[in-house]
Short mmCIF file of C-alpha atoms in Angstrom, two decimals:
data_model
loop_
_atom_site.label_atom_id
_atom_site.label_comp_id
_atom_site.label_asym_id
_atom_site.label_seq_id
_atom_site.Cartn_x
_atom_site.Cartn_y
_atom_site.Cartn_z
CA GLN A 1 65.05 106.97 50.74
CA ILE A 2 62.89 108.63 53.13
CA ALA A 3 60.46 106.33 52.40
CA ARG A 4 62.34 103.61 52.70
CA ASN A 5 63.83 104.67 56.36
CA ALA A 6 60.05 105.44 57.35
CA VAL A 7 58.65 101.84 56.23
CA ALA A 8 61.51 100.13 58.06
CA ALA A 9 61.23 101.91 61.42
CA THR A 10 57.28 101.69 61.35
CA LEU A 11 57.49 97.99 60.59
CA GLY A 12 60.29 97.62 63.19
CA ALA A 13 58.25 99.60 65.84
CA CYS A 14 55.16 97.66 65.24
CA ALA A 15 56.77 94.26 65.84
CA THR A 16 58.79 95.70 68.54
CA THR A 17 55.71 97.32 70.37
CA LEU A 18 53.89 93.98 70.42
CA VAL A 19 56.80 92.25 72.05
CA VAL A 20 57.87 93.96 74.87
CA THR A 21 54.19 95.79 76.13
CA PRO A 22 54.07 93.48 78.81
CA LEU A 23 57.43 94.43 80.32
CA ASP A 24 56.43 97.88 79.33
CA VAL A 25 53.38 97.57 81.79
CA VAL A 26 55.32 96.03 84.31
CA LYS A 27 58.09 98.59 84.58
CA VAL A 28 55.33 101.81 84.75
CA ARG A 29 53.84 99.70 87.50
CA MET A 30 56.79 98.89 89.75
CA GLN A 31 57.70 102.92 89.07
CA VAL A 32 54.71 104.25 90.18
CA HIS A 33 54.10 102.02 93.32
CA VAL A 34 55.43 103.63 96.85
CA CYS A 35 55.34 101.64 99.71
CA GLN A 36 53.20 103.43 102.52
CA ILE A 37 54.17 101.93 106.10
CA ASP A 38 52.09 102.83 109.33
CA ALA A 39 54.69 104.96 111.15
CA ALA A 40 54.55 103.53 114.33
CA THR A 41 55.24 99.58 112.35
CA ALA A 42 57.94 101.69 110.59
CA ALA A 43 60.16 102.57 113.39
CA SER A 44 60.87 98.71 113.35
CA ALA A 45 63.81 98.23 111.38
CA SER A 46 62.86 94.72 110.91
CA ALA A 47 59.67 95.74 110.12
CA THR A 48 60.57 97.83 107.05
CA ARG A 49 62.32 94.90 106.24
CA ASN A 50 59.09 93.24 105.43
CA ALA A 51 57.56 96.00 103.46
CA ALA A 52 55.68 93.50 101.03
CA VAL A 53 53.59 92.52 103.88
CA LEU A 54 53.31 95.86 105.60
CA CYS A 55 52.40 97.79 102.55
CA HIS A 56 49.31 99.60 102.18
CA ASP A 57 48.68 98.35 98.74
CA PRO A 58 50.06 94.82 98.90
CA ALA A 59 48.51 94.15 95.58
CA SER A 60 50.61 96.63 94.06
CA HIS A 61 53.67 95.69 95.27
CA PHE A 62 55.82 93.16 93.32
CA ARG A 63 58.90 91.76 94.67
CA ASN A 64 60.79 91.32 90.99
CA VAL A 65 59.82 91.14 87.43
CA PHE A 66 58.95 87.95 87.32
CA ASP A 67 56.51 88.10 90.28
CA ALA A 68 54.77 91.07 88.32
CA LEU A 69 54.55 89.16 85.21
CA VAL A 70 52.73 86.36 87.00
CA ARG A 71 50.35 88.31 89.66
CA ILE A 72 49.21 91.05 87.13
CA PRO A 73 47.19 88.65 84.77
CA GLN A 74 45.97 87.07 88.19
CA GLN A 75 44.58 89.95 89.31
CA HIS A 76 43.53 91.64 86.06
CA GLY A 77 43.42 88.98 83.39
CA ILE A 78 46.00 88.19 80.69
CA ARG A 79 44.77 91.43 78.59
CA ALA A 80 46.25 93.46 81.34
CA LEU A 81 50.13 92.92 80.57
CA TRP A 82 49.19 94.87 77.16
CA ARG A 83 47.31 97.46 78.41
CA GLY A 84 48.01 100.33 76.42
CA VAL A 85 49.19 98.61 73.40
CA SER A 86 47.06 100.43 71.08
CA THR A 87 48.46 104.09 72.79
CA SER A 88 51.92 102.27 72.10
CA LEU A 89 51.34 101.69 68.54
CA ALA A 90 49.79 105.00 68.26
CA LEU A 91 52.74 106.74 69.52
CA ALA A 92 55.63 103.96 68.23
CA VAL A 93 54.36 103.97 64.32
CA PRO A 94 54.75 107.94 63.71
CA THR A 95 57.49 109.19 66.38
CA THR A 96 59.55 105.80 65.31
CA GLY A 97 59.27 106.72 61.36
CA LEU A 98 60.11 110.27 62.18
CA TYR A 99 62.87 109.59 64.33
CA PHE A 100 64.97 107.10 62.22
CA THR A 101 64.01 109.43 59.41
CA PHE A 102 65.60 112.36 61.57
CA TYR A 103 68.39 110.72 62.52
CA GLU A 104 69.12 109.56 58.73
CA ALA A 105 68.40 112.49 57.45
CA LEU A 106 70.91 114.17 59.91
CA LEU A 107 73.57 111.93 59.47
CA ASN A 108 73.07 112.81 55.41
CA ALA A 109 73.63 116.20 56.38
CA VAL A 110 76.60 116.12 58.53
CA PRO A 111 79.17 116.01 55.44
CA SER A 112 82.09 114.04 57.83
CA SER A 113 79.29 111.62 59.31
CA ARG A 114 79.75 108.47 56.90
CA ALA A 115 83.38 108.68 56.21
CA PHE A 116 86.27 108.90 58.64
CA HIS A 117 89.75 107.19 58.36
CA GLU A 118 90.81 104.32 60.86
CA ASN A 119 94.34 102.75 60.78
CA GLY A 120 94.84 104.48 57.20
CA LYS A 121 91.62 102.59 55.86
CA HIS A 122 88.80 104.62 54.42
CA ASN A 123 85.92 103.06 56.56
CA THR A 124 82.00 103.92 55.31
CA ALA A 125 80.57 103.30 58.81
CA VAL A 126 78.98 105.96 60.82
CA ALA A 127 81.17 108.26 63.35
CA PRO A 128 80.46 107.79 66.96
CA SER A 129 80.33 111.34 67.38
CA ALA A 130 78.40 111.97 64.58
CA ALA A 131 76.08 109.20 65.90
CA LEU A 132 75.85 110.58 69.10
CA LEU A 133 75.30 114.00 68.14
CA CYS A 134 72.50 113.16 65.21
CA GLY A 135 70.56 110.91 67.82
CA MET A 136 70.57 113.08 70.44
CA SER A 137 68.91 115.62 68.00
CA ALA A 138 66.51 113.52 66.36
CA ARG A 139 65.24 112.08 69.37
CA CYS A 140 64.72 115.24 71.42
CA ALA A 141 62.78 116.49 68.14
CA THR A 142 60.84 113.23 68.49
CA ALA A 143 59.82 113.34 71.99
CA ILE A 144 58.55 117.27 71.96
CA LEU A 145 56.31 116.37 68.99
CA ALA A 146 54.90 113.22 70.91
CA ALA A 147 54.72 114.14 74.70
CA PRO A 148 50.79 114.33 74.93
CA LEU A 149 50.66 110.23 73.58
CA GLU A 150 53.35 109.50 75.85
CA LEU A 151 51.79 111.04 78.89
CA LEU A 152 48.47 109.50 77.81
CA ARG A 153 50.38 105.90 77.30
CA THR A 154 52.03 106.24 80.81
CA ARG A 155 48.54 107.25 82.43
CA ILE A 156 47.08 104.03 81.06
CA GLN A 157 49.77 101.63 81.97
CA ALA A 158 49.47 102.80 85.12
CA SER A 159 45.98 102.97 85.94
CA THR A 160 45.34 99.95 87.93
CA ALA A 161 47.85 100.91 90.45
CA SER A 162 46.54 102.12 93.35
CA SER A 163 48.92 102.85 95.55
CA SER A 164 49.17 106.85 97.19
CA MET A 165 52.64 108.20 96.03
CA SER A 166 53.61 110.77 98.77
CA SER A 167 52.78 114.32 98.42
CA PHE A 168 55.23 116.84 96.06
CA ALA A 169 55.89 119.60 98.47
CA THR A 170 51.87 119.91 98.85
CA THR A 171 49.91 119.37 102.07
CA GLU A 172 47.61 116.74 99.59
CA PRO A 173 48.97 113.26 98.83
CA THR A 174 49.55 113.11 95.13
CA ARG A 175 47.68 109.59 94.07
CA VAL A 176 48.86 107.50 91.33
CA MET A 177 45.98 106.48 88.70
CA PRO A 178 43.03 104.92 90.52
CA ARG A 179 42.51 101.20 90.68
CA PHE A 180 39.77 101.33 87.74
CA PRO A 181 41.07 100.52 84.79
CA HIS A 182 40.50 102.19 81.39
CA SER A 183 38.21 99.76 79.22
CA SER A 184 38.75 101.99 75.93
CA PHE A 185 41.20 104.38 74.30
CA ALA A 186 38.38 106.93 74.32
CA LEU A 187 37.91 106.63 78.10
CA ALA A 188 41.69 107.27 78.65
CA LEU A 189 41.37 110.28 76.21
CA ARG A 190 38.17 111.35 78.38
CA ASP A 191 40.46 111.12 81.42
CA LEU A 192 43.11 113.32 79.66
CA HIS A 193 40.50 115.94 79.19
CA ALA A 194 39.53 115.77 82.54
CA LEU A 195 43.17 116.34 83.52
CA VAL A 196 43.69 119.66 81.16
CA ARG A 197 40.28 120.96 82.24
CA SER A 198 41.57 120.46 86.17
CA ALA A 199 44.92 121.45 85.98
CA ASP A 200 45.88 125.15 86.56
CA LEU A 201 48.28 125.21 83.17
CA GLY A 202 45.62 123.90 80.98
CA TRP A 203 46.61 122.31 77.70
CA ARG A 204 50.17 122.52 78.65
CA VAL A 205 49.68 119.51 81.18
CA LEU A 206 49.68 117.51 78.20
CA PHE A 207 53.41 118.27 78.40
CA ARG A 208 54.08 116.89 82.18
CA GLY A 209 56.99 114.76 82.31
CA LEU A 210 58.90 116.17 79.26
CA GLY A 211 61.73 117.87 81.08
CA PRO A 212 62.73 114.15 82.50
CA THR A 213 61.64 112.63 79.01
CA LEU A 214 64.31 114.74 77.33
CA LEU A 215 66.91 114.36 80.31
CA ARG A 216 66.02 110.45 79.74
CA ASP A 217 65.95 110.18 76.30
CA ALA A 218 68.83 112.68 75.26
CA PRO A 219 71.55 111.07 76.97
CA PHE A 220 69.68 107.39 75.86
CA SER A 221 69.90 107.97 72.32
CA ALA A 222 73.61 109.55 72.42
CA ILE A 223 74.64 106.84 74.16
CA TYR A 224 72.71 104.26 72.07
CA TRP A 225 73.59 105.26 68.74
CA ALA A 226 77.31 105.92 69.20
CA SER A 227 77.57 102.37 71.04
CA TYR A 228 75.54 100.90 68.00
CA GLU A 229 77.33 102.45 65.07
CA ALA A 230 80.87 101.69 66.75
CA LEU A 231 79.69 98.16 67.55
CA LYS A 232 78.11 97.60 64.05
CA ALA A 233 81.68 98.77 62.28
CA GLU A 234 84.04 96.87 60.78
CA SER A 235 86.03 97.24 64.33
CA GLY A 236 83.33 96.24 66.57
CA LEU A 237 81.35 92.97 66.46
CA PRO A 238 82.23 91.88 63.22
CA ARG A 239 86.08 91.95 63.76
CA LEU A 240 85.43 90.41 67.07
CA VAL A 241 83.11 87.36 65.22
CA ALA A 242 86.32 86.95 62.72
CA ALA A 243 88.53 86.69 65.66
CA LEU A 244 86.49 84.04 67.95
CA VAL A 245 84.20 82.15 65.40
CA PRO A 246 85.45 79.89 62.69
CA GLN A 247 84.79 80.74 59.08
CA SER A 248 82.59 77.95 58.72
CA SER A 249 80.56 79.03 61.67
CA ARG A 250 79.98 82.60 60.92
CA HIS A 251 76.80 82.48 59.33
CA ARG A 252 74.46 80.50 61.94
CA ILE A 253 75.14 83.70 64.46
CA GLY A 254 75.12 86.55 61.39
CA ALA A 255 78.19 87.01 59.84
CA PRO A 256 78.50 89.87 57.33
CA LEU A 257 76.30 89.77 54.25
CA SER A 258 78.73 90.26 52.20
CA THR A 259 82.65 90.30 52.14
CA ASP A 260 85.10 92.27 49.90
CA SER A 261 87.80 90.41 47.37
CA GLY A 262 90.33 89.64 50.41
CA GLY A 263 87.59 87.87 52.27
CA GLU A 264 87.04 90.81 54.70
CA SER A 265 83.61 91.93 55.64
CA ASN A 266 82.07 95.04 54.52
CA ALA A 267 78.56 94.80 55.70
CA ALA A 268 77.27 93.69 58.56
CA GLY A 269 74.89 90.92 59.04
CA PHE A 270 71.53 90.28 61.07
CA GLY A 271 73.32 88.40 64.14
CA THR A 272 75.43 91.50 64.14
CA TYR A 273 72.60 94.16 64.28
CA VAL A 274 70.76 92.10 66.67
CA ALA A 275 74.00 91.77 68.99
CA ALA A 276 75.00 95.68 68.66
CA GLY A 277 71.33 97.01 69.21
CA SER A 278 70.95 94.69 72.32
CA VAL A 279 74.23 95.60 73.66
CA SER A 280 74.01 99.29 73.06
CA GLY A 281 70.61 99.34 74.68
CA MET A 282 70.54 97.76 77.79
CA LEU A 283 73.79 100.00 78.12
CA ALA A 284 71.90 103.17 77.78
CA ALA A 285 68.94 101.91 79.28
CA ALA A 286 70.53 101.14 83.07
CA ILE A 287 72.17 104.76 82.63
CA THR A 288 69.07 106.48 81.89
CA THR A 289 66.44 104.70 84.24
CA PRO A 290 66.62 107.46 87.38
CA ALA A 291 65.05 110.23 84.49
CA ASP A 292 62.55 107.30 83.60
CA VAL A 293 61.63 106.88 87.16
CA VAL A 294 61.11 110.48 87.49
CA LYS A 295 59.29 110.85 84.13
CA THR A 296 56.96 108.01 85.34
CA ARG A 297 56.11 109.39 88.72
CA MET A 298 55.28 112.89 87.04
CA GLN A 299 53.10 111.55 84.40
CA ALA A 300 51.22 108.96 86.38
CA ALA A 301 50.35 111.10 89.22
CA ASP A 302 46.93 112.67 89.55
CA GLY A 303 45.80 115.84 91.08
CA GLN A 304 45.59 119.78 90.05
CA GLN A 305 49.09 120.81 91.31
CA HIS A 306 51.87 121.58 88.81
CA LEU A 307 54.65 119.00 89.56
CA ARG A 308 58.07 120.09 89.28
CA MET A 309 60.74 117.89 88.54
CA ARG A 310 62.97 119.03 91.58
CA GLU A 311 60.26 118.51 93.96
CA VAL A 312 59.71 114.96 92.38
CA ILE A 313 63.46 114.12 92.59
CA ASN A 314 63.34 115.39 96.44
CA ASP A 315 60.44 113.47 97.08
CA VAL A 316 61.61 109.97 95.67
CA PHE A 317 65.23 110.56 97.35
CA ARG A 318 63.38 111.54 100.43
CA SER A 319 60.79 108.68 100.85
CA GLU A 320 62.97 106.03 99.24
CA GLY A 321 66.77 106.85 98.65
CA ILE A 322 69.27 106.20 96.14
CA SER A 323 67.50 103.02 95.22
CA GLY A 324 64.28 104.66 94.70
CA PHE A 325 65.36 105.98 91.38
CA THR A 326 66.64 102.50 89.97
CA ARG A 327 62.81 101.04 90.26
CA GLY A 328 61.76 99.09 87.53
CA LEU A 329 65.26 98.97 86.13
CA THR A 330 65.48 95.08 85.40
CA ALA A 331 62.18 95.70 83.62
CA ARG A 332 63.68 98.45 81.68
CA VAL A 333 66.82 96.57 80.81
CA ALA A 334 65.02 93.54 79.65
CA LYS A 335 62.45 95.22 77.82
CA VAL A 336 65.04 97.52 76.13
CA ALA A 337 67.34 95.08 75.07
CA PRO A 338 64.95 92.57 73.27
CA ALA A 339 63.34 96.20 71.48
CA CYS A 340 66.50 97.32 70.11
CA ALA A 341 67.18 94.02 69.06
CA ILE A 342 63.94 93.55 67.10
CA MET A 343 64.01 97.03 66.09
CA MET A 344 67.66 97.53 64.79
CA GLY A 345 67.11 93.72 62.97
CA SER A 346 64.16 94.36 60.87
CA TYR A 347 65.35 98.32 60.40
CA GLU A 348 68.90 97.29 58.73
CA LEU A 349 67.23 94.34 56.72
CA ILE A 350 64.95 95.77 55.47
CA LYS A 351 66.73 99.02 54.21
CA GLU A 352 69.53 96.03 52.95
CA PHE A 353 66.66 94.01 50.83
CA TRP A 354 64.68 97.45 49.96
CA VAL A 355 63.87 97.52 46.30
CA TRP A 356 61.14 100.11 45.49
#
């Protein structure tokens, strides 16, 4: 089962990474960009509403996700949308395999996680409370192990953003990565090595942004797995499908793979996995976007000073207000929805048909 879970998660992670990397790049670029408007001009209320024109770095100012998807290839070529894909694969393949393996192992270690009663019937689905705790624990362990690679990926994807971020309680402005893009993974590693040597924290700078990463990933996994297992259970999406869709048409949208002698479903189908993964992912992504903004700002920031999460939060609120914590929300949700759909669809089906 360990090999099955690892292989299923790895193949799903590869497919997911290749498909959603462009949206991940857009999300990072939108989150690290901060408009810097002349003080004299900003005094005018009408002028501040025209930030796209007055911004010191209009090339990195995107109105929305679609605008970013169009303009990034125009400015840097189509390959810019897959910036950091090699690092994403290097991050996703081992960490996703570990993540799902940890999750399944923790579920198996909890005696009551896969057996609970509903309306007097024995149900073999995962209890949402067990899914919440196991998913959160597995994600925290994986995030800590993968922190250096996550830092590297964020800096690569943000490397073409040239806007200056406001200072984080310092006298010098904290800049995001320079406009010059990394031409190779080796150059990105060189940049990270230089950061380690220049920072006061030394190798500990590799874990920059780990705090907000955990604040993002722990609740994300808790919300995601609890929602996913609840939707995948017989009382979730399969029951909704049974109520709304005629029996003859259910196979078209992923009806149950099998039924019991009474005609009731006892296994979710591909459509159920995809829908449950997508809905759960969108919900979790929307709720955890503020932590994602803070994490991205901390990891993409250049400079030698030690950035504290509280300082980054205060700076975002002071310069952009509450709306600053929703930067990249649409791109993040648009990325996570298909990512979770592809991931869970492939993962569950590979587990279903595993014959080794």
